[in-house]
């Protein structure tokens, strides 16, 4: 074997797609027939479905992350903590903040970033919920707003400071709204009662451009989510377009319509100017209205809506058979952790088949929906399992149990279970980091 090199598989992204692919590739690493390197910006895997619980203090930030080195311990998979800057597909190099890394097969699982859809001021004036620092920022902003509100005797100003506006009616917006209203009215209110806060001072408004909440969920789940949020006191406004965000202010109305540039003209022209119909004031604005795939130019690769990489049924990048893409970075399937983790198995299988020169072992991907779940605050969740919609405390317990068992280590599972138990009996911590 001396002098012979083995194929190098490089995985970009250590989230659901990347980490699960690396785990499924363990057998060929152990056989010594391939070398696997995973590159991620942070040294941990982030369990995004519980981020809203960090934002509202139900879980500590350490609980929703697991070190990638710990997940891959004993597997001989290499880990590189670096920022990926680009891909030179012709030279087969990944350009990173720690220098270039060569590959023979590349797996792109770099996820997605918040999509602001070009709405002016949205990125500058709102918080979002995509990674751990976002969750910490939301919690800090809420606690800071409470401290400011405690210093004022002006009731109107206090109410303004204690107002939160969420833009986006998908699962993240809905789960966050339900948790936030509870956190603000139960936890924060109890800590600041001496400052005359009452739960009526605290408002959570959710605006969504779609006519329904949870637009990709079954109709029955949508109706339950809407009813439950309203019951909990969230001001839900549907069919509302946010056209501009300013400092503590959101303007809604009809967006500008911009036509593509006419032949011979370099500038697109505005066929209809934006019309502001209403202004909503809020101290804390959180934008969770959509995501777009993280982008680098991969020469020859085609892109779909949301900048997602076009893939074939074997999960190879169309036009680049040595590059595989999965999860939120790739197109066709819903942007869900369960899609990314199912695709990881197929990517690992197909790369193994190529390396072992057994192309007949390659398998096309087909997504098997295992169910849909959304938590709606403490003791309540709604879910659809095998087409049956269920709601209530049992669903909430099931939702938590399923997520708990999605963590890789027992250490983390015990830690989360302990934090959830403490949360049932004691008020949440409001230390501002
Ligand atoms: C708040 C929230 C709640 C969610 N809840 C659910 C849920 O309940 N159920 C569900 O199924 N799905 C849920 N999702 C969606 C789910 O998180 C994604 O579909 C899933 O994470 C996609 O996996 P992925 O591997 O494609 O991307 P990710 O898991 O996002 O992983 C991408 C990784 O790539 C890294 N990366 C990106 N760019 C670079 C770079 N330039 N250099 C180095 N590293 C980079 C990132 O740091 C990240 O670690 C939720 C998402 C969010 C944001």
Coordinates of C-alpha atoms and ligand atoms in Angstrom, one line a residue:
X1 CA 0.0 0.0 0.0
X2 CA 3.0 2.4 0.6
X3 CA 2.8 5.3 -1.8
X4 CA -0.9 4.6 -2.7
X5 CA -3.3 7.3 -1.7
X6 CA -6.9 6.6 -0.7
X7 CA -9.8 8.7 -1.8
X8 CA -10.4 11.8 0.3
X9 CA -14.0 12.7 1.2
X10 CA -14.5 16.2 2.5
X11 CA -17.8 17.2 4.2
X12 CA -18.6 20.9 4.4
X13 CA -20.9 21.6 7.3
X14 CA -21.3 19.8 10.7
X15 CA -25.0 20.0 11.1
X16 CA -27.7 17.3 10.6
X17 CA -26.5 16.5 7.0
X18 CA -22.8 16.6 7.6
X19 CA -22.4 14.9 11.0
X20 CA -24.8 12.1 10.0
X21 CA -23.0 11.5 6.7
X22 CA -19.7 11.3 8.6
X23 CA -21.2 8.7 10.9
X24 CA -22.5 6.6 8.1
X25 CA -19.1 6.7 6.4
X26 CA -17.4 5.2 9.5
X27 CA -17.2 1.7 8.0
X28 CA -15.1 2.7 5.0
X29 CA -12.8 4.7 7.2
X30 CA -12.4 1.7 9.5
X31 CA -11.7 -0.5 6.4
X32 CA -8.9 2.0 5.5
X33 CA -10.4 2.6 2.0
X34 CA -11.2 6.2 2.4
X35 CA -10.3 9.3 4.5
X36 CA -13.0 11.5 5.8
X37 CA -12.7 15.1 6.9
X38 CA -15.5 17.3 8.2
X39 CA -15.2 21.1 8.2
X40 CA -17.5 23.3 10.3
X41 CA -17.4 26.9 11.5
X42 CA -18.0 25.9 15.1
X43 CA -16.6 23.0 16.9
X44 CA -20.1 21.7 17.8
X45 CA -23.2 20.2 16.3
X46 CA -26.3 22.4 17.0
X47 CA -29.6 20.9 17.6
X48 CA -31.8 23.6 16.0
X49 CA -35.2 22.3 17.0
X50 CA -34.6 23.3 20.6
X51 CA -33.2 26.8 19.9
X52 CA -36.4 28.6 20.9
X53 CA -36.0 27.0 24.4
X54 CA -32.6 28.6 24.7
X55 CA -34.1 31.9 23.6
X56 CA -36.6 31.7 26.4
X57 CA -34.3 30.3 29.1
X58 CA -35.9 26.8 29.4
X59 CA -32.6 25.3 28.4
X60 CA -29.1 26.5 28.7
X61 CA -27.0 27.1 25.6
X62 CA -24.7 24.2 26.3
X63 CA -27.5 21.8 26.4
X64 CA -28.4 22.1 22.7
X65 CA -24.9 21.6 21.3
X66 CA -22.6 18.6 21.2
X67 CA -18.9 18.7 20.4
X68 CA -18.3 17.3 16.9
X69 CA -15.1 15.6 18.1
X70 CA -17.2 13.8 20.8
X71 CA -19.8 12.6 18.3
X72 CA -17.1 11.2 16.1
X73 CA -14.8 9.9 18.8
X74 CA -13.1 6.7 17.9
X75 CA -14.1 6.9 14.3
X76 CA -10.9 8.2 12.7
X77 CA -12.9 10.9 10.9
X78 CA -10.9 14.2 10.9
X79 CA -12.5 17.4 12.1
X80 CA -11.4 20.9 11.0
X81 CA -12.8 23.9 12.6
X82 CA -12.7 26.6 9.9
X83 CA -14.8 28.9 7.8
X84 CA -15.3 27.7 4.3
X85 CA -14.7 30.6 1.9
X86 CA -15.3 28.9 -1.5
X87 CA -14.9 25.8 -3.6
X88 CA -12.6 25.4 -6.5
X89 CA -14.3 22.5 -8.2
X90 CA -11.8 22.3 -11.1
X91 CA -8.8 21.9 -8.8
X92 CA -11.0 19.9 -6.2
X93 CA -10.1 22.2 -3.4
X94 CA -12.2 23.6 -0.5
X95 CA -10.9 27.1 0.4
X96 CA -11.0 27.6 4.1
X97 CA -9.8 30.1 6.7
X98 CA -7.2 27.5 7.7
X99 CA -6.0 27.0 4.1
X100 CA -7.1 24.8 1.2
X101 CA -8.2 21.3 1.7
X102 CA -8.1 18.8 -1.2
X103 CA -10.8 16.3 -1.9
X104 CA -11.7 13.6 -4.3
X105 CA -15.4 13.5 -3.3
X106 CA -17.1 16.5 -1.7
X107 CA -20.3 16.6 0.4
X108 CA -21.9 20.0 0.6
X109 CA -24.1 20.2 3.7
X110 CA -23.6 23.9 4.7
X111 CA -27.3 24.5 5.6
X112 CA -29.0 27.8 5.1
X113 CA -29.0 31.4 6.4
X114 CA -31.9 33.7 7.2
X115 CA -33.6 35.0 4.1
X116 CA -34.6 38.7 4.4
X117 CA -36.0 38.7 0.9
X118 CA -34.4 42.1 0.3
X119 CA -36.8 43.9 2.7
X120 CA -35.2 47.2 3.6
X121 CA -33.9 47.4 7.2
X122 CA -34.9 43.7 8.0
X123 CA -31.4 42.5 8.5
X124 CA -30.2 45.6 10.3
X125 CA -33.1 46.1 12.7
X126 CA -34.2 42.6 13.6
X127 CA -32.9 39.7 15.5
X128 CA -33.2 36.2 14.0
X129 CA -33.2 32.6 15.2
X130 CA -30.8 30.5 13.2
X131 CA -27.8 29.7 15.5
X132 CA -26.9 29.7 19.1
X133 CA -25.8 33.3 19.3
X134 CA -29.2 34.3 17.9
X135 CA -31.0 32.5 20.7
X136 CA -28.7 34.1 23.3
X137 CA -29.3 37.6 21.7
X138 CA -33.1 37.2 21.8
X139 CA -33.0 36.3 25.5
X140 CA -30.6 39.1 26.3
X141 CA -32.7 41.6 24.4
X142 CA -35.8 40.6 26.3
X143 CA -34.1 40.9 29.7
X144 CA -32.5 44.3 28.8
X145 CA -35.9 45.6 27.7
X146 CA -37.4 44.5 31.0
X147 CA -34.6 46.3 32.9
X148 CA -35.3 49.5 30.9
X149 CA -39.0 49.1 31.4
X150 CA -38.5 48.8 35.2
X151 CA -37.0 52.3 35.2
X152 CA -39.9 54.1 33.6
X153 CA -43.1 55.2 35.1
X154 CA -44.6 56.1 31.7
X155 CA -47.1 53.3 31.0
X156 CA -47.1 53.7 27.2
X157 CA -43.2 53.6 27.1
X158 CA -43.2 50.6 29.4
X159 CA -45.6 48.7 27.1
X160 CA -43.6 49.7 24.0
X161 CA -40.4 48.3 25.7
X162 CA -42.2 45.1 26.5
X163 CA -43.5 44.4 23.0
X164 CA -42.1 41.8 20.7
X165 CA -42.9 41.4 17.1
X166 CA -42.2 38.1 15.2
X167 CA -42.2 38.1 11.4
X168 CA -42.8 34.6 10.0
X169 CA -45.6 32.1 10.5
X170 CA -43.6 28.9 9.9
X171 CA -42.7 26.4 12.6
X172 CA -39.9 28.6 14.1
X173 CA -42.2 31.6 14.4
X174 CA -45.1 29.7 15.9
X175 CA -43.0 27.7 18.5
X176 CA -41.1 30.9 19.4
X177 CA -44.2 33.0 19.8
X178 CA -45.8 30.3 22.1
X179 CA -42.7 30.1 24.3
X180 CA -42.0 33.8 24.3
X181 CA -45.5 34.8 25.6
X182 CA -45.2 32.3 28.4
X183 CA -41.6 33.3 29.3
X184 CA -42.6 37.0 29.3
X185 CA -45.8 36.7 31.2
X186 CA -44.9 33.9 33.6
X187 CA -41.2 34.3 34.2
X188 CA -40.3 37.9 33.5
X189 CA -43.4 39.3 34.9
X190 CA -42.9 37.5 38.2
X191 CA -39.3 39.0 38.5
X192 CA -40.4 42.5 37.8
X193 CA -43.7 42.7 39.7
X194 CA -42.3 45.4 42.0
X195 CA -41.9 47.6 38.9
X196 CA -45.7 47.2 38.4
X197 CA -45.4 45.0 35.3
X198 CA -48.5 43.0 34.7
X199 CA -49.0 40.4 32.0
X200 CA -51.1 42.9 30.0
X201 CA -48.0 45.1 29.5
X202 CA -46.3 42.4 27.6
X203 CA -47.3 41.7 24.1
X204 CA -46.2 39.3 21.4
X205 CA -47.4 39.9 17.9
X206 CA -46.8 37.5 15.0
X207 CA -47.2 38.7 11.4
X208 CA -47.1 36.3 8.4
X209 CA -47.7 37.0 4.8
X210 CA -49.4 33.6 4.3
X211 CA -53.1 33.3 5.0
X212 CA -52.4 30.5 7.5
X213 CA -49.8 29.7 10.1
X214 CA -47.5 26.6 9.4
X215 CA -48.3 26.7 5.7
X216 CA -46.5 23.4 4.9
X217 CA -48.3 21.5 7.7
X218 CA -51.7 19.8 7.4
X219 CA -54.8 22.1 7.6
X220 CA -55.9 20.6 11.0
X221 CA -52.5 21.4 12.6
X222 CA -52.6 24.9 11.2
X223 CA -56.0 25.6 12.7
X224 CA -55.0 24.2 16.1
X225 CA -51.8 26.3 16.2
X226 CA -53.7 29.4 15.4
X227 CA -56.4 28.8 18.0
X228 CA -53.8 27.9 20.7
X229 CA -51.6 30.9 20.0
X230 CA -54.6 33.2 20.2
X231 CA -55.7 31.5 23.4
X232 CA -52.3 32.2 24.9
X233 CA -52.5 35.9 24.1
X234 CA -50.4 36.1 20.9
X235 CA -51.7 38.8 18.5
X236 CA -51.6 36.8 15.2
X237 CA -52.0 38.9 12.0
X238 CA -52.1 36.8 8.8
X239 CA -51.9 37.9 5.2
X240 CA -49.7 40.8 6.2
X241 CA -46.7 41.8 4.1
X242 CA -43.8 43.4 5.9
X243 CA -42.3 45.9 3.4
X244 CA -39.8 47.8 5.6
X245 CA -38.2 47.4 9.0
X246 CA -36.8 50.4 10.9
X247 CA -35.5 50.9 14.4
X248 CA -38.3 49.4 16.7
X249 CA -40.8 49.7 13.9
X250 CA -42.2 47.5 11.2
X251 CA -44.1 48.9 8.2
X252 CA -46.6 46.6 6.4
X253 CA -48.5 47.0 3.2
X254 CA -48.1 46.4 -0.5
X255 CA -44.5 45.7 -1.6
X256 CA -42.9 47.5 -4.6
X257 CA -43.2 45.5 -7.8
X258 CA -40.0 45.6 -9.8
X259 CA -39.9 44.5 -13.4
X260 CA -36.7 43.1 -14.9
X261 CA -34.7 45.6 -16.9
X262 CA -35.9 46.3 -20.4
X263 CA -33.7 45.2 -23.2
X264 CA -30.8 47.7 -23.6
X265 CA -31.5 49.3 -20.1
X266 CA -29.1 48.4 -17.2
X267 CA -31.7 49.2 -14.5
X268 CA -34.8 47.3 -13.5
X269 CA -37.8 49.6 -13.3
X270 CA -40.4 49.9 -10.5
X271 CA -43.9 49.2 -11.9
X272 CA -45.6 49.8 -8.6
X273 CA -44.1 51.7 -5.6
X274 CA -44.5 50.3 -2.1
X275 CA -47.6 51.3 -0.2
X276 CA -47.4 51.5 3.6
X277 CA -50.7 50.5 5.1
X278 CA -49.8 50.2 8.8
X279 CA -46.9 50.7 11.2
X280 CA -46.4 48.4 14.1
X281 CA -44.1 49.6 16.9
X282 CA -42.1 46.9 18.8
X283 CA -39.0 47.1 21.0
X284 CA -37.8 43.6 19.9
X285 CA -38.3 42.5 16.3
X286 CA -37.5 38.9 15.4
X287 CA -37.3 37.9 11.7
X288 CA -37.9 34.2 11.1
X289 CA -39.7 34.5 7.8
X290 CA -37.6 32.2 5.7
X291 CA -34.2 30.8 4.8
X292 CA -31.9 30.6 1.8
X293 CA -29.1 28.2 1.2
X294 CA -25.6 29.2 2.1
X295 CA -23.9 30.0 -1.1
X296 CA -20.6 29.5 -2.8
X297 CA -20.2 29.4 -6.5
X298 CA -19.7 25.8 -7.6
X299 CA -18.9 26.1 -11.3
X300 CA -21.3 24.0 -13.4
X301 CA -23.8 23.6 -10.6
X302 CA -27.4 24.8 -11.1
X303 CA -29.4 26.6 -8.5
X304 CA -33.1 26.4 -7.5
X305 CA -35.4 28.8 -5.6
X306 CA -33.7 30.0 -2.4
X307 CA -30.3 29.5 -4.0
X308 CA -30.5 25.8 -3.2
X309 CA -28.2 23.5 -5.2
X310 CA -29.9 21.3 -7.8
X311 CA -29.3 17.7 -7.2
X312 CA -30.2 14.4 -9.0
X313 CA -32.0 11.5 -7.4
X314 CA -28.6 10.1 -6.2
X315 CA -28.0 13.4 -4.4
X316 CA -25.2 14.4 -6.7
X317 CA -24.8 18.0 -7.8
X318 CA -26.2 18.1 -11.3
X319 CA -23.2 18.6 -13.6
X320 CA -20.7 17.6 -10.9
X321 CA -20.9 13.9 -10.1
X322 CA -18.0 14.0 -7.6
X323 CA -19.9 16.5 -5.5
X324 CA -22.9 15.5 -3.3
X325 CA -25.2 18.0 -1.7
X326 CA -27.9 17.5 1.0
X327 CA -30.0 19.1 3.6
X328 CA -31.0 22.8 3.4
X329 CA -28.1 23.5 1.0
X330 CA -29.7 21.3 -1.7
X331 CA -33.1 21.6 -3.5
X332 CA -36.2 19.6 -4.0
X333 CA -37.1 18.5 -0.5
X334 CA -38.4 20.4 2.6
X335 CA -35.8 22.1 4.7
X336 CA -36.1 19.8 7.7
X337 CA -33.6 18.0 9.9
X338 CA -35.4 14.7 9.2
X339 CA -34.7 15.2 5.4
X340 CA -31.0 16.0 6.0
X341 CA -30.5 13.0 8.3
X342 CA -32.3 10.6 5.9
X343 CA -30.3 12.0 2.9
X344 CA -27.0 11.5 4.9
X345 CA -27.5 7.8 4.9
X346 CA -28.0 7.8 1.1
X347 CA -25.0 10.1 0.4
X348 CA -22.8 7.8 2.5
X349 CA -24.1 4.7 0.7
X350 CA -23.6 6.2 -2.7
X351 CA -20.1 7.5 -2.1
X352 CA -19.2 4.1 -0.7
X353 CA -20.6 2.4 -3.8
X354 CA -18.5 4.6 -6.0
X355 CA -15.3 4.1 -4.0
X356 CA -15.8 0.3 -3.9
X357 CA -16.6 0.3 -7.6
X358 CA -20.0 -1.1 -7.1
X359 CA -22.3 1.4 -8.8
X360 CA -25.1 -1.1 -8.7
X361 CA -25.3 -0.5 -4.9
X362 CA -26.1 3.2 -5.4
X363 CA -29.6 4.1 -4.3
X364 CA -31.9 7.0 -5.2
X365 CA -33.2 9.1 -2.4
X366 CA -36.9 9.1 -1.4
X367 CA -38.1 11.1 1.6
X368 CA -40.2 9.3 4.2
X369 CA -42.1 11.7 6.3
X370 CA -41.9 10.4 9.9
X371 CA -44.4 13.0 11.2
X372 CA -44.6 16.7 11.9
X373 CA -44.5 18.2 15.4
X374 CA -44.8 21.7 16.8
X375 CA -44.6 22.7 20.4
X376 CA -47.0 25.4 21.6
X377 CA -45.5 26.3 24.9
X378 CA -45.4 24.3 28.1
X379 CA -47.6 21.2 28.2
X380 CA -49.0 21.6 24.7
X381 CA -47.9 20.4 21.3
X382 CA -49.6 19.5 18.0
X383 CA -48.4 16.8 15.7
X384 CA -49.3 14.7 12.7
X385 CA -48.2 11.1 12.8
X386 CA -49.1 8.8 9.9
X387 CA -51.8 11.3 8.8
X388 CA -53.4 11.5 12.3
X389 CA -53.4 14.9 14.0
X390 CA -52.9 14.8 17.8
X391 CA -52.7 17.6 20.3
X392 CA -52.3 18.3 24.0
X393 CA -50.0 17.4 26.8
X394 CA -49.3 13.9 25.5
X395 CA -48.1 15.3 22.2
X396 CA -45.9 17.7 24.2
X397 CA -44.4 14.8 26.2
X398 CA -43.9 12.8 23.0
X399 CA -42.3 15.8 21.2
X400 CA -39.8 16.2 24.0
X401 CA -39.0 12.5 24.2
X402 CA -38.4 12.2 20.5
X403 CA -36.0 15.2 20.5
X404 CA -34.2 13.9 23.6
X405 CA -33.4 10.7 21.8
X406 CA -32.1 12.6 18.8
X407 CA -29.1 13.7 20.8
X408 CA -26.0 11.6 20.3
X409 CA -24.8 11.2 23.9
X410 CA -26.5 10.0 27.1
X411 CA -24.7 12.8 29.0
X412 CA -26.6 15.4 26.9
X413 CA -29.9 13.6 27.2
X414 CA -29.6 13.4 31.0
X415 CA -28.6 17.1 31.2
X416 CA -31.6 18.2 29.1
X417 CA -34.0 16.0 31.0
X418 CA -32.7 17.5 34.3
X419 CA -33.1 21.0 33.0
X420 CA -36.6 20.3 31.8
X421 CA -37.5 18.9 35.1
X422 CA -36.1 21.9 37.0
X423 CA -38.0 24.1 34.6
X424 CA -41.3 22.5 35.7
X425 CA -40.8 23.4 39.3
X426 CA -38.7 26.5 39.4
X427 CA -38.7 29.9 37.7
X428 CA -36.3 30.3 34.8
X429 CA -32.9 32.0 35.2
X430 CA -32.8 35.6 33.9
X431 CA -29.1 36.3 34.2
X432 CA -28.2 38.4 31.2
X433 CA -25.1 37.2 29.4
Ligands
LIG1 C1 -34.9 27.5 15.0 C2 -35.0 26.4 14.1 C3 -35.9 25.3 14.4 C4 -36.0 24.2 13.6 N1 -36.8 23.2 14.0 C5 -36.9 22.1 13.3 C6 -37.7 21.0 13.7 O1 -38.4 21.0 14.7 N2 -37.7 19.8 12.9 C7 -37.0 19.8 11.7 O2 -37.1 18.7 11.1 N3 -36.3 20.8 11.3 C8 -36.2 21.9 12.0 N4 -35.4 23.0 11.6 C9 -34.7 22.9 10.3 C10 -33.4 22.1 10.5 O3 -32.6 22.7 11.5 C11 -32.6 22.1 9.2 O4 -33.5 21.6 8.1 C12 -31.4 21.2 9.3 O5 -30.5 21.7 10.3 C13 -30.7 21.1 8.0 O6 -29.5 20.4 8.1 P1 -28.2 20.8 7.3 O7 -27.1 19.8 7.7 O8 -28.5 21.0 5.9 O9 -27.8 22.2 7.9 P2 -27.4 22.6 9.4 O10 -27.9 21.7 10.4 O11 -27.8 24.1 9.5 O12 -25.8 22.5 9.3 C14 -25.0 23.4 8.5 C15 -23.7 23.5 9.1 O13 -22.8 24.1 8.2 C16 -22.0 25.1 8.9 N5 -21.6 26.1 7.9 C17 -22.4 26.9 7.1 N6 -21.6 27.7 6.4 C18 -20.3 27.4 6.7 C19 -19.1 27.9 6.3 N7 -19.0 28.9 5.4 N8 -18.0 27.4 6.8 C20 -18.0 26.4 7.8 N9 -19.2 25.9 8.2 C21 -20.3 26.4 7.7 C22 -23.0 25.6 9.9 O14 -22.3 26.3 11.0 C23 -23.7 24.4 10.4 O15 -23.0 23.8 11.4 C24 -35.2 24.1 12.4 C25 -34.4 25.2 12.0 C26 -34.3 26.3 12.9 C27 -33.4 27.4 12.5

